[in-house]
CSV table of C-alpha atoms and ligand atoms in Angstrom, one decimal:
chain,number,residue,atom,x,y,z
A,1,UNK,CA,-28.0,22.2,5.3
A,2,UNK,CA,-26.4,23.6,2.4
A,3,UNK,CA,-28.4,21.9,-0.2
A,4,UNK,CA,-31.4,19.8,-0.3
A,5,UNK,CA,-34.1,20.1,-2.7
A,6,UNK,CA,-33.3,20.5,-6.2
A,7,UNK,CA,-32.6,24.2,-7.7
A,8,UNK,CA,-32.7,22.6,-11.5
A,9,UNK,CA,-32.0,19.9,-13.6
A,10,UNK,CA,-29.9,18.4,-16.4
A,11,UNK,CA,-31.3,16.9,-20.0
A,12,UNK,CA,-29.8,14.5,-21.8
A,13,UNK,CA,-28.9,14.7,-24.5
A,14,UNK,CA,-30.9,11.4,-26.8
A,15,UNK,CA,-29.5,8.1,-26.4
A,16,UNK,CA,-27.3,9.0,-23.3
A,17,UNK,CA,-29.6,8.2,-20.8
A,18,UNK,CA,-28.1,4.7,-20.8
A,19,UNK,CA,-25.0,4.2,-18.6
A,20,UNK,CA,-27.7,6.0,-15.8
A,21,UNK,CA,-30.4,3.6,-16.5
A,22,UNK,CA,-27.7,1.1,-16.1
A,23,UNK,CA,-26.6,3.0,-12.6
A,24,UNK,CA,-23.1,4.7,-13.9
A,25,UNK,CA,-22.4,7.8,-11.1
A,26,UNK,CA,-21.4,10.1,-13.6
A,27,UNK,CA,-23.1,12.3,-15.8
A,28,UNK,CA,-20.3,13.1,-18.3
A,29,UNK,CA,-20.3,16.8,-19.7
A,30,UNK,CA,-20.6,15.2,-23.4
A,31,UNK,CA,-24.2,14.5,-22.2
A,32,UNK,CA,-25.5,17.0,-21.8
A,33,UNK,CA,-27.8,18.6,-24.0
A,34,UNK,CA,-28.8,21.8,-21.5
A,35,UNK,CA,-29.3,23.0,-18.2
A,36,UNK,CA,-32.8,23.4,-16.4
A,37,UNK,CA,-32.9,26.7,-13.7
A,38,UNK,CA,-30.3,28.8,-12.3
A,39,UNK,CA,-27.5,25.6,-11.5
A,40,UNK,CA,-24.9,26.4,-9.0
A,41,UNK,CA,-21.8,24.7,-8.3
A,42,UNK,CA,-23.0,22.6,-5.1
A,43,UNK,CA,-26.5,22.2,-5.6
A,44,UNK,CA,-28.6,19.2,-5.8
A,45,UNK,CA,-29.9,18.5,-9.6
A,46,UNK,CA,-32.2,16.1,-11.6
A,47,UNK,CA,-30.9,14.2,-14.3
A,48,UNK,CA,-33.8,14.4,-16.8
A,49,UNK,CA,-33.6,12.1,-20.0
A,50,UNK,CA,-34.1,14.3,-23.3
A,51,UNK,CA,-38.1,13.7,-23.5
A,52,UNK,CA,-37.9,14.8,-19.8
A,53,UNK,CA,-38.4,11.6,-18.0
A,54,UNK,CA,-36.4,11.6,-14.1
A,55,UNK,CA,-33.7,9.6,-14.4
A,56,UNK,CA,-32.1,10.1,-11.1
A,57,UNK,CA,-30.6,12.9,-8.6
A,58,UNK,CA,-26.8,13.9,-8.2
A,59,UNK,CA,-24.5,17.2,-6.8
A,60,UNK,CA,-23.8,19.4,-10.2
A,61,UNK,CA,-20.4,21.3,-11.0
A,62,UNK,CA,-21.2,22.8,-13.7
A,63,UNK,CA,-17.9,23.4,-14.9
A,64,UNK,CA,-16.7,20.3,-14.5
A,65,UNK,CA,-16.2,17.5,-16.9
A,66,UNK,CA,-18.2,14.9,-14.5
A,67,UNK,CA,-20.6,18.1,-14.5
A,68,UNK,CA,-23.4,16.2,-12.3
A,69,UNK,CA,-22.2,13.0,-9.9
A,70,UNK,CA,-25.4,10.6,-8.9
A,71,UNK,CA,-26.0,10.5,-5.7
A,72,UNK,CA,-29.4,8.4,-5.7
A,73,UNK,CA,-31.5,7.0,-8.3
A,74,UNK,CA,-34.9,7.0,-6.0
A,75,UNK,CA,-36.8,10.5,-5.9
A,76,UNK,CA,-35.2,10.8,-2.2
A,77,UNK,CA,-34.1,14.1,-1.0
A,78,UNK,CA,-30.1,14.3,-1.1
A,79,UNK,CA,-30.2,16.1,2.5
A,80,UNK,CA,-28.7,15.3,6.1
A,81,UNK,CA,-30.4,12.5,7.2
A,82,UNK,CA,-30.0,11.4,3.7
A,83,UNK,CA,-26.1,11.6,4.4
A,84,UNK,CA,-25.9,10.2,8.1
A,85,UNK,CA,-28.0,7.3,6.1
A,86,UNK,CA,-24.7,6.2,4.0
A,87,UNK,CA,-22.4,7.3,6.0
A,88,UNK,CA,-23.9,5.2,8.6
A,89,UNK,CA,-23.8,2.0,6.1
A,90,UNK,CA,-20.2,2.3,5.1
A,91,UNK,CA,-18.9,2.1,8.8
A,92,UNK,CA,-21.4,-0.7,9.0
A,93,UNK,CA,-20.1,-2.4,5.8
A,94,UNK,CA,-16.6,-2.2,7.1
A,95,UNK,CA,-18.0,-3.2,10.6
A,96,UNK,CA,-19.5,-6.6,8.7
A,97,UNK,CA,-16.1,-7.0,6.9
A,98,UNK,CA,-14.5,-6.8,10.1
A,99,UNK,CA,-11.8,-4.7,9.5
A,100,UNK,CA,-11.6,-3.3,12.5
A,101,UNK,CA,-10.5,-6.6,14.6
A,102,UNK,CA,-6.8,-5.9,14.6
A,103,UNK,CA,-6.2,-3.3,12.5
A,104,UNK,CA,-7.2,0.7,13.2
A,105,UNK,CA,-6.1,2.2,9.9
A,106,UNK,CA,-9.1,1.8,7.6
A,107,UNK,CA,-11.3,3.8,4.3
A,108,UNK,CA,-14.6,4.0,5.6
A,109,UNK,CA,-15.9,6.0,2.9
A,110,UNK,CA,-14.7,5.4,-0.4
A,111,UNK,CA,-17.0,8.0,-2.8
A,112,UNK,CA,-18.5,6.7,-4.9
A,113,UNK,CA,-17.9,3.2,-3.8
A,114,UNK,CA,-19.9,4.3,-0.6
A,115,UNK,CA,-22.7,5.9,-2.8
A,116,UNK,CA,-20.6,9.1,-1.2
A,117,UNK,CA,-19.9,10.9,-4.3
A,118,UNK,CA,-16.9,13.0,-3.5
A,119,UNK,CA,-16.3,11.7,0.4
A,120,UNK,CA,-13.3,9.9,0.8
A,121,UNK,CA,-13.2,9.3,4.5
A,122,UNK,CA,-10.1,7.3,6.0
A,123,UNK,CA,-9.8,6.7,10.2
A,124,UNK,CA,-6.5,6.5,11.3
A,125,UNK,CA,-7.0,5.6,15.5
A,126,UNK,CA,-8.2,8.2,17.6
A,127,UNK,CA,-8.4,10.2,13.8
A,128,UNK,CA,-10.7,10.6,10.9
A,129,UNK,CA,-8.5,11.9,7.9
A,130,UNK,CA,-10.7,13.0,4.8
A,131,UNK,CA,-10.5,14.2,1.4
A,132,UNK,CA,-14.0,16.3,0.2
A,133,UNK,CA,-13.6,16.7,-3.3
A,134,UNK,CA,-16.9,17.8,-4.5
A,135,UNK,CA,-18.5,21.7,-4.5
A,136,UNK,CA,-21.6,20.1,-2.8
A,137,UNK,CA,-19.4,18.4,0.0
A,138,UNK,CA,-17.4,21.5,0.8
A,139,UNK,CA,-20.1,23.6,1.5
A,140,UNK,CA,-21.0,20.6,4.1
A,141,UNK,CA,-17.7,19.9,4.9
A,142,UNK,CA,-19.1,20.6,9.0
A,143,UNK,CA,-21.8,18.1,9.4
A,144,UNK,CA,-20.0,15.8,7.4
A,145,UNK,CA,-17.0,16.1,10.5
A,146,UNK,CA,-20.2,16.3,13.0
A,147,UNK,CA,-21.0,13.4,11.5
A,148,UNK,CA,-18.1,11.3,11.7
A,149,UNK,CA,-17.7,12.5,15.5
A,150,UNK,CA,-21.4,11.8,16.2
A,151,UNK,CA,-19.9,8.3,14.4
A,152,UNK,CA,-16.8,7.6,15.4
A,153,UNK,CA,-16.2,9.5,18.7
A,154,UNK,CA,-12.4,10.0,16.8
A,155,UNK,CA,-10.0,12.8,19.0
A,156,UNK,CA,-10.5,14.6,15.9
A,157,UNK,CA,-11.3,15.5,12.4
A,158,UNK,CA,-8.2,16.4,9.9
A,159,UNK,CA,-9.0,17.5,6.1
A,160,UNK,CA,-6.7,16.7,3.5
A,161,UNK,CA,-7.8,18.6,0.0
A,162,UNK,CA,-4.5,19.2,-1.0
A,163,UNK,CA,-5.6,15.8,-3.8
A,164,UNK,CA,-5.6,17.2,-7.7
A,165,UNK,CA,-9.6,16.2,-8.1
A,166,UNK,CA,-10.0,19.5,-5.9
A,167,UNK,CA,-8.0,21.2,-8.2
A,168,UNK,CA,-10.2,20.0,-10.9
A,169,UNK,CA,-13.2,21.0,-9.8
A,170,UNK,CA,-11.7,24.2,-8.2
A,171,UNK,CA,-11.6,24.0,-5.0
A,172,UNK,CA,-8.5,25.6,-3.1
A,173,UNK,CA,-6.3,23.1,-1.5
A,174,UNK,CA,-6.8,23.0,2.5
A,175,UNK,CA,-4.9,20.8,4.9
A,176,UNK,CA,-5.5,21.0,8.5
A,177,UNK,CA,-8.3,19.9,11.7
A,178,UNK,CA,-11.8,20.0,10.8
A,179,UNK,CA,-13.0,19.4,14.5
A,180,UNK,CA,-11.5,18.4,17.7
A,181,UNK,CA,-7.7,17.9,18.1
A,182,UNK,CA,-5.5,18.0,15.6
A,183,UNK,CA,-3.3,15.2,14.7
A,184,UNK,CA,0.1,15.0,15.6
A,185,UNK,CA,3.1,14.4,12.9
A,186,UNK,CA,3.4,11.0,13.5
A,187,UNK,CA,0.4,8.8,14.0
A,188,UNK,CA,0.5,5.6,15.2
A,189,UNK,CA,-1.7,2.7,13.9
A,190,UNK,CA,-2.1,-0.9,14.3
A,191,UNK,CA,-2.7,-3.2,10.7
A,192,UNK,CA,-3.0,-6.8,11.5
A,193,UNK,CA,-2.0,-6.2,14.6
A,194,UNK,CA,1.7,-4.6,13.2
A,195,UNK,CA,2.2,-1.5,14.0
A,196,UNK,CA,2.9,1.7,11.6
A,197,UNK,CA,4.0,5.6,12.0
A,198,UNK,CA,1.6,7.5,9.8
A,199,UNK,CA,2.1,11.5,9.0
A,200,UNK,CA,-1.3,12.2,7.8
A,201,UNK,CA,0.2,15.8,7.3
A,202,UNK,CA,2.1,15.4,4.5
A,203,UNK,CA,2.3,11.3,3.7
A,204,UNK,CA,0.7,10.4,0.5
A,205,UNK,CA,-2.9,9.9,-0.3
A,206,UNK,CA,-4.1,10.1,3.5
A,207,UNK,CA,-1.1,8.8,4.8
A,208,UNK,CA,-1.1,5.4,4.6
A,209,UNK,CA,-1.6,2.8,1.7
A,210,UNK,CA,-5.2,1.5,2.5
A,211,UNK,CA,-5.5,-0.3,-0.2
A,212,UNK,CA,-2.6,-2.6,0.0
A,213,UNK,CA,-3.4,-4.0,3.6
A,214,UNK,CA,-4.6,-6.9,1.9
A,215,UNK,CA,-2.3,-7.7,-0.5
A,216,UNK,CA,0.1,-6.6,2.4
A,217,UNK,CA,-1.4,-9.7,4.5
A,218,UNK,CA,-1.7,-11.8,1.2
A,219,UNK,CA,2.3,-11.4,0.2
A,220,UNK,CA,3.7,-12.3,3.8
A,221,UNK,CA,3.8,-15.6,4.0
A,222,UNK,CA,5.7,-15.6,-0.2
A,223,UNK,CA,8.7,-13.6,1.6
A,224,UNK,CA,9.6,-16.2,4.6
A,225,UNK,CA,13.2,-17.1,4.7
A,226,UNK,CA,13.5,-14.9,2.0
A,227,UNK,CA,15.9,-11.7,0.7
A,228,UNK,CA,13.7,-9.6,-0.2
A,229,UNK,CA,14.1,-6.4,-2.4
A,230,UNK,CA,11.0,-3.7,-0.5
A,231,UNK,CA,11.0,-1.7,-4.7
A,232,UNK,CA,8.3,1.7,-4.2
A,233,UNK,CA,8.2,1.1,-0.4
A,234,UNK,CA,7.2,4.3,0.9
A,235,UNK,CA,7.0,3.8,4.8
A,236,UNK,CA,8.0,0.5,4.3
A,237,UNK,CA,4.9,-1.3,5.2
A,238,UNK,CA,5.5,-4.6,2.5
A,239,UNK,CA,8.8,-5.0,4.8
A,240,UNK,CA,7.4,-5.1,8.1
A,241,UNK,CA,4.8,-7.9,7.2
A,242,UNK,CA,7.6,-9.8,5.0
A,243,UNK,CA,9.8,-9.7,8.6
A,244,UNK,CA,7.1,-10.6,10.4
A,245,UNK,CA,6.5,-14.0,8.1
A,246,UNK,CA,10.6,-14.6,8.9
A,247,UNK,CA,11.9,-12.6,5.8
A,248,UNK,CA,15.8,-12.4,6.1
A,249,UNK,CA,16.3,-8.9,5.2
A,250,UNK,CA,14.5,-6.1,3.4
A,251,UNK,CA,16.0,-3.3,1.1
A,252,UNK,CA,13.5,-0.7,1.0
A,253,UNK,CA,13.8,1.2,-2.1
A,254,UNK,CA,12.4,5.0,-3.2
A,255,UNK,CA,13.5,8.4,-4.0
A,256,UNK,CA,12.2,9.6,-0.7
A,257,UNK,CA,14.2,10.1,1.4
A,258,UNK,CA,11.3,10.9,4.5
A,259,UNK,CA,9.4,7.9,3.4
A,260,UNK,CA,13.0,5.5,4.1
A,261,UNK,CA,13.5,7.7,7.5
A,262,UNK,CA,9.1,6.1,8.5
A,263,UNK,CA,10.1,2.7,6.9
A,264,UNK,CA,13.2,2.1,9.3
A,265,UNK,CA,11.5,3.4,12.2
A,266,UNK,CA,8.3,1.1,10.9
A,267,UNK,CA,11.1,-1.8,11.0
A,268,UNK,CA,11.7,-0.9,14.6
A,269,UNK,CA,9.0,-0.1,15.8
A,270,UNK,CA,7.6,-3.9,15.3
A,271,UNK,CA,10.8,-5.1,17.0
A,272,UNK,CA,12.8,-5.6,13.8
A,273,UNK,CA,16.2,-3.2,14.3
A,274,UNK,CA,19.0,-4.0,12.2
A,275,UNK,CA,17.1,-6.4,9.2
A,276,UNK,CA,15.8,-3.0,6.9
A,277,UNK,CA,17.9,-1.6,4.6
A,278,UNK,CA,17.1,2.2,3.0
A,279,UNK,CA,18.1,2.5,-0.3
A,280,UNK,CA,17.4,6.4,-2.1
A,281,UNK,CA,17.1,6.4,-5.7
A,282,UNK,CA,15.1,6.2,-9.0
A,283,UNK,CA,13.8,2.0,-8.5
A,284,UNK,CA,14.3,2.0,-12.7
A,285,UNK,CA,17.8,3.1,-12.2
A,286,UNK,CA,18.5,1.4,-9.1
A,287,UNK,CA,17.3,-2.0,-10.8
A,288,UNK,CA,19.7,-1.6,-13.7
A,289,UNK,CA,22.8,-1.0,-11.5
A,290,UNK,CA,21.4,-4.4,-10.0
A,291,UNK,CA,21.5,-6.5,-12.7
A,292,UNK,CA,25.0,-5.1,-14.0
A,293,UNK,CA,26.5,-5.9,-10.3
A,294,UNK,CA,25.4,-9.2,-11.0
A,295,UNK,CA,22.8,-8.7,-7.9
A,296,UNK,CA,20.1,-11.4,-6.9
A,297,UNK,CA,17.0,-11.6,-5.3
A,298,UNK,CA,14.9,-14.4,-3.8
A,299,UNK,CA,11.6,-12.3,-3.6
A,300,UNK,CA,11.1,-8.6,-5.1
A,301,UNK,CA,7.8,-6.2,-4.7
A,302,UNK,CA,6.9,-3.7,-7.3
A,303,UNK,CA,4.8,-1.3,-6.3
A,304,UNK,CA,4.8,2.2,-8.2
A,305,UNK,CA,3.3,4.9,-8.2
A,306,UNK,CA,0.4,5.8,-10.9
A,307,UNK,CA,2.3,5.4,-14.0
A,308,UNK,CA,-1.0,6.3,-16.3
A,309,UNK,CA,-2.9,9.2,-14.6
A,310,UNK,CA,-4.5,10.0,-18.3
A,311,UNK,CA,-5.5,7.9,-21.0
A,312,UNK,CA,-3.4,9.7,-23.2
A,313,UNK,CA,-0.7,8.4,-21.3
A,314,UNK,CA,-1.4,4.7,-21.3
A,315,UNK,CA,1.3,3.6,-23.5
A,316,UNK,CA,4.4,5.1,-22.0
A,317,UNK,CA,2.7,3.5,-18.3
A,318,UNK,CA,2.5,0.6,-19.9
A,319,UNK,CA,6.0,0.6,-21.0
A,320,UNK,CA,7.3,1.9,-17.7
A,321,UNK,CA,5.2,-1.3,-16.2
A,322,UNK,CA,7.3,-3.8,-18.9
A,323,UNK,CA,10.8,-2.3,-18.0
A,324,UNK,CA,10.6,-2.3,-14.6
A,325,UNK,CA,9.4,-5.9,-14.3
A,326,UNK,CA,11.5,-6.9,-17.4
A,327,UNK,CA,14.3,-5.9,-14.7
A,328,UNK,CA,13.0,-7.5,-11.3
A,329,UNK,CA,11.7,-10.4,-13.7
A,330,UNK,CA,16.1,-10.8,-14.6
A,331,UNK,CA,16.6,-10.1,-10.7
A,332,UNK,CA,15.2,-13.3,-8.8
A,333,UNK,CA,16.9,-16.4,-8.7
A,334,UNK,CA,15.4,-19.5,-9.9
A,335,UNK,CA,12.0,-20.2,-8.3
A,336,UNK,CA,11.8,-16.3,-6.7
A,337,UNK,CA,8.7,-14.2,-6.2
A,338,UNK,CA,7.8,-11.3,-7.5
A,339,UNK,CA,4.9,-9.5,-6.3
A,340,UNK,CA,4.0,-6.6,-8.7
A,341,UNK,CA,0.9,-3.9,-8.7
A,342,UNK,CA,-0.5,-1.1,-11.1
A,343,UNK,CA,-2.0,1.6,-9.7
A,344,UNK,CA,-3.1,2.9,-13.4
A,345,UNK,CA,-7.1,3.2,-13.2
A,346,UNK,CA,-6.6,3.3,-17.0
A,347,UNK,CA,-4.3,-0.3,-16.6
A,348,UNK,CA,-6.5,-2.9,-17.0
A,349,UNK,CA,-5.9,-6.6,-15.4
A,350,UNK,CA,-5.6,-7.6,-18.6
A,351,UNK,CA,-3.2,-5.4,-19.8
A,352,UNK,CA,-1.3,-5.2,-16.5
A,353,UNK,CA,-1.2,-9.2,-17.1
A,354,UNK,CA,-0.1,-9.1,-21.3
A,355,UNK,CA,2.7,-6.4,-20.2
A,356,UNK,CA,4.0,-9.1,-17.5
A,357,UNK,CA,4.0,-12.0,-20.2
A,358,UNK,CA,5.8,-9.6,-22.7
A,359,UNK,CA,9.1,-9.3,-19.4
A,360,UNK,CA,9.3,-12.5,-19.0
A,361,UNK,CA,9.7,-13.6,-22.7
A,362,UNK,CA,12.1,-10.8,-22.9
A,363,UNK,CA,13.6,-12.2,-19.6
A,364,UNK,CA,13.9,-14.6,-21.0
A,365,UNK,CA,12.2,-16.3,-17.9
A,366,UNK,CA,9.4,-18.6,-17.0
A,367,UNK,CA,6.3,-16.4,-15.3
A,368,UNK,CA,3.7,-18.7,-13.4
A,369,UNK,CA,0.8,-16.1,-12.2
A,370,UNK,CA,0.1,-17.4,-8.5
A,371,UNK,CA,-2.2,-14.8,-6.8
A,372,UNK,CA,-4.4,-12.3,-8.3
A,373,UNK,CA,-4.3,-9.2,-6.2
A,374,UNK,CA,-6.9,-5.7,-5.9
A,375,UNK,CA,-7.3,-3.3,-4.0
A,376,UNK,CA,-8.4,-3.7,0.2
A,377,UNK,CA,-11.7,-4.8,0.5
A,378,UNK,CA,-12.5,-1.0,2.6
A,379,UNK,CA,-11.9,-0.1,-1.1
A,380,UNK,CA,-15.2,-2.0,-2.8
A,381,UNK,CA,-16.7,-1.8,-6.9
A,382,UNK,CA,-19.6,-1.6,-7.8
A,383,UNK,CA,-20.3,-3.7,-10.4
A,384,UNK,CA,-21.9,-0.7,-12.4
A,385,UNK,CA,-18.8,1.5,-11.8
A,386,UNK,CA,-15.7,-0.5,-12.6
A,387,UNK,CA,-13.4,2.2,-12.8
A,388,UNK,CA,-13.2,2.3,-9.3
A,389,UNK,CA,-11.0,-0.8,-9.5
A,390,UNK,CA,-7.5,0.6,-9.9
A,391,UNK,CA,-5.4,-1.2,-8.2
A,392,UNK,CA,-4.5,-4.7,-9.7
A,393,UNK,CA,-1.5,-6.9,-8.7
A,394,UNK,CA,-0.2,-10.2,-9.1
A,395,UNK,CA,2.3,-12.8,-6.9
A,396,UNK,CA,4.6,-14.7,-9.7
A,397,UNK,CA,6.5,-17.7,-9.5
A,398,UNK,CA,9.8,-16.8,-11.3
A,399,UNK,CA,11.1,-19.6,-12.8
B,1,SAH,N1,4.2,0.1,-0.8
B,1,SAH,C1,3.9,1.2,-0.3
B,1,SAH,C2,2.9,2.4,-1.3
B,1,SAH,C3,4.2,2.7,-2.7
B,1,SAH,S1,3.8,4.1,-2.9
B,1,SAH,C4,2.9,1.1,0.6
B,1,SAH,O1,2.4,0.1,0.5
B,1,SAH,O2,3.0,1.9,1.4
B,1,SAH,C5,5.2,4.7,-4.3
B,1,SAH,C6,6.2,4.8,-3.8
B,1,SAH,O3,7.2,4.7,-4.9
B,1,SAH,C7,6.0,6.6,-3.3
B,1,SAH,O4,6.8,6.0,-1.8
B,1,SAH,C8,7.5,7.3,-4.4
B,1,SAH,O5,7.9,8.2,-3.7
B,1,SAH,C9,8.0,6.1,-4.8
B,1,SAH,N2,8.9,5.6,-5.9
B,1,SAH,C10,8.3,6.4,-7.7
B,1,SAH,N3,9.1,7.2,-8.0
B,1,SAH,C11,9.9,6.2,-7.7
B,1,SAH,C12,11.3,5.7,-8.4
B,1,SAH,N4,11.4,6.2,-10.3
B,1,SAH,N5,12.3,5.1,-7.9
B,1,SAH,C13,11.8,4.2,-6.7
B,1,SAH,N6,11.0,5.1,-6.1
B,1,SAH,C14,9.9,5.5,-6.3
């Protein structure tokens, strides 16, 4: 094992042990009083209170903004059996949640949410795609890949190591196979019985928005019989669900021509040829054009990218959310459905609801919140780590 026994410890400043005692898994650089021992990025370290009490154990990256990611609050070794047990437990949870029924694409391991800091593993049929983004997990890449192989017997384990988090942890980007065969350019996966093409080499995240699976399923019945605008469509997953539920037509709107091509193919793959239209453009502008032209829709899905990656830009992000939601409300017929999301961790559900309130006022529409949505259940949120809850949404009726 590339790590095992602690090589040192981090001593917290006075009054900074409370979050650790409350099981928050991050030790921020501002909480660190001193390092003991010769600790290298990727080592196992103990976390001690200012008066030397043992609190927890985790993985170190002294130069990161989060210099320790806690992996256990018990005095147990962080070794190979530990890693296997965590991966195995993560898989057992997905089985208990019955996710693999009718669905071959799901998140197997979601970092802190599965008590596995630095490890994201997504299953796409016969392939597993991993994002390993701490020096500790970088060190035991081969072991993680071997364990995933033993757990799921995939054709291959593939690395999508091009996420921002890796850069922040000073790890080089890497995309490529880790074990077994390399995945084809396009994989076909099944979700709730529907089929989707996924590009794990170049697609967003690990290729597909697995976090929206439960929401696609819940939103679909509201879209039956409707003419739908699917804004920020990516590869058109909401469109395919809408069409299965009986939507008349769907316009997929995205800035990415490549995503729209896949969206078209996904519709065809599920027997909905001719029922989707692709519109390449900036949603902020296209929605304005629709408004000026007096267009109306029965239903609109708004699933924009993360507008607020940092605290500093939250205000701007809120303006952006208000702008598109206001426009969408204006474009809906009376009794129309708005399915709207924010995936900014920095924007709370309360803030997002406030945005909808302001947008409704400006649009002069009565808006009923019908359902509250969140990320799929394979992206759970530890109650001690609310930061893990980033995706929030609403199904609204606009009168
Ligand atoms: N709903 C999708 C995921 C959407 S991700 C799903 O379930 O699969 C956000 C998408 O918004 C990306 O495909 C990105 O290309 C697109 N995008 C980003 N900025 C945009 C803009 N200003 N106008 C239109 N699309 C945009």
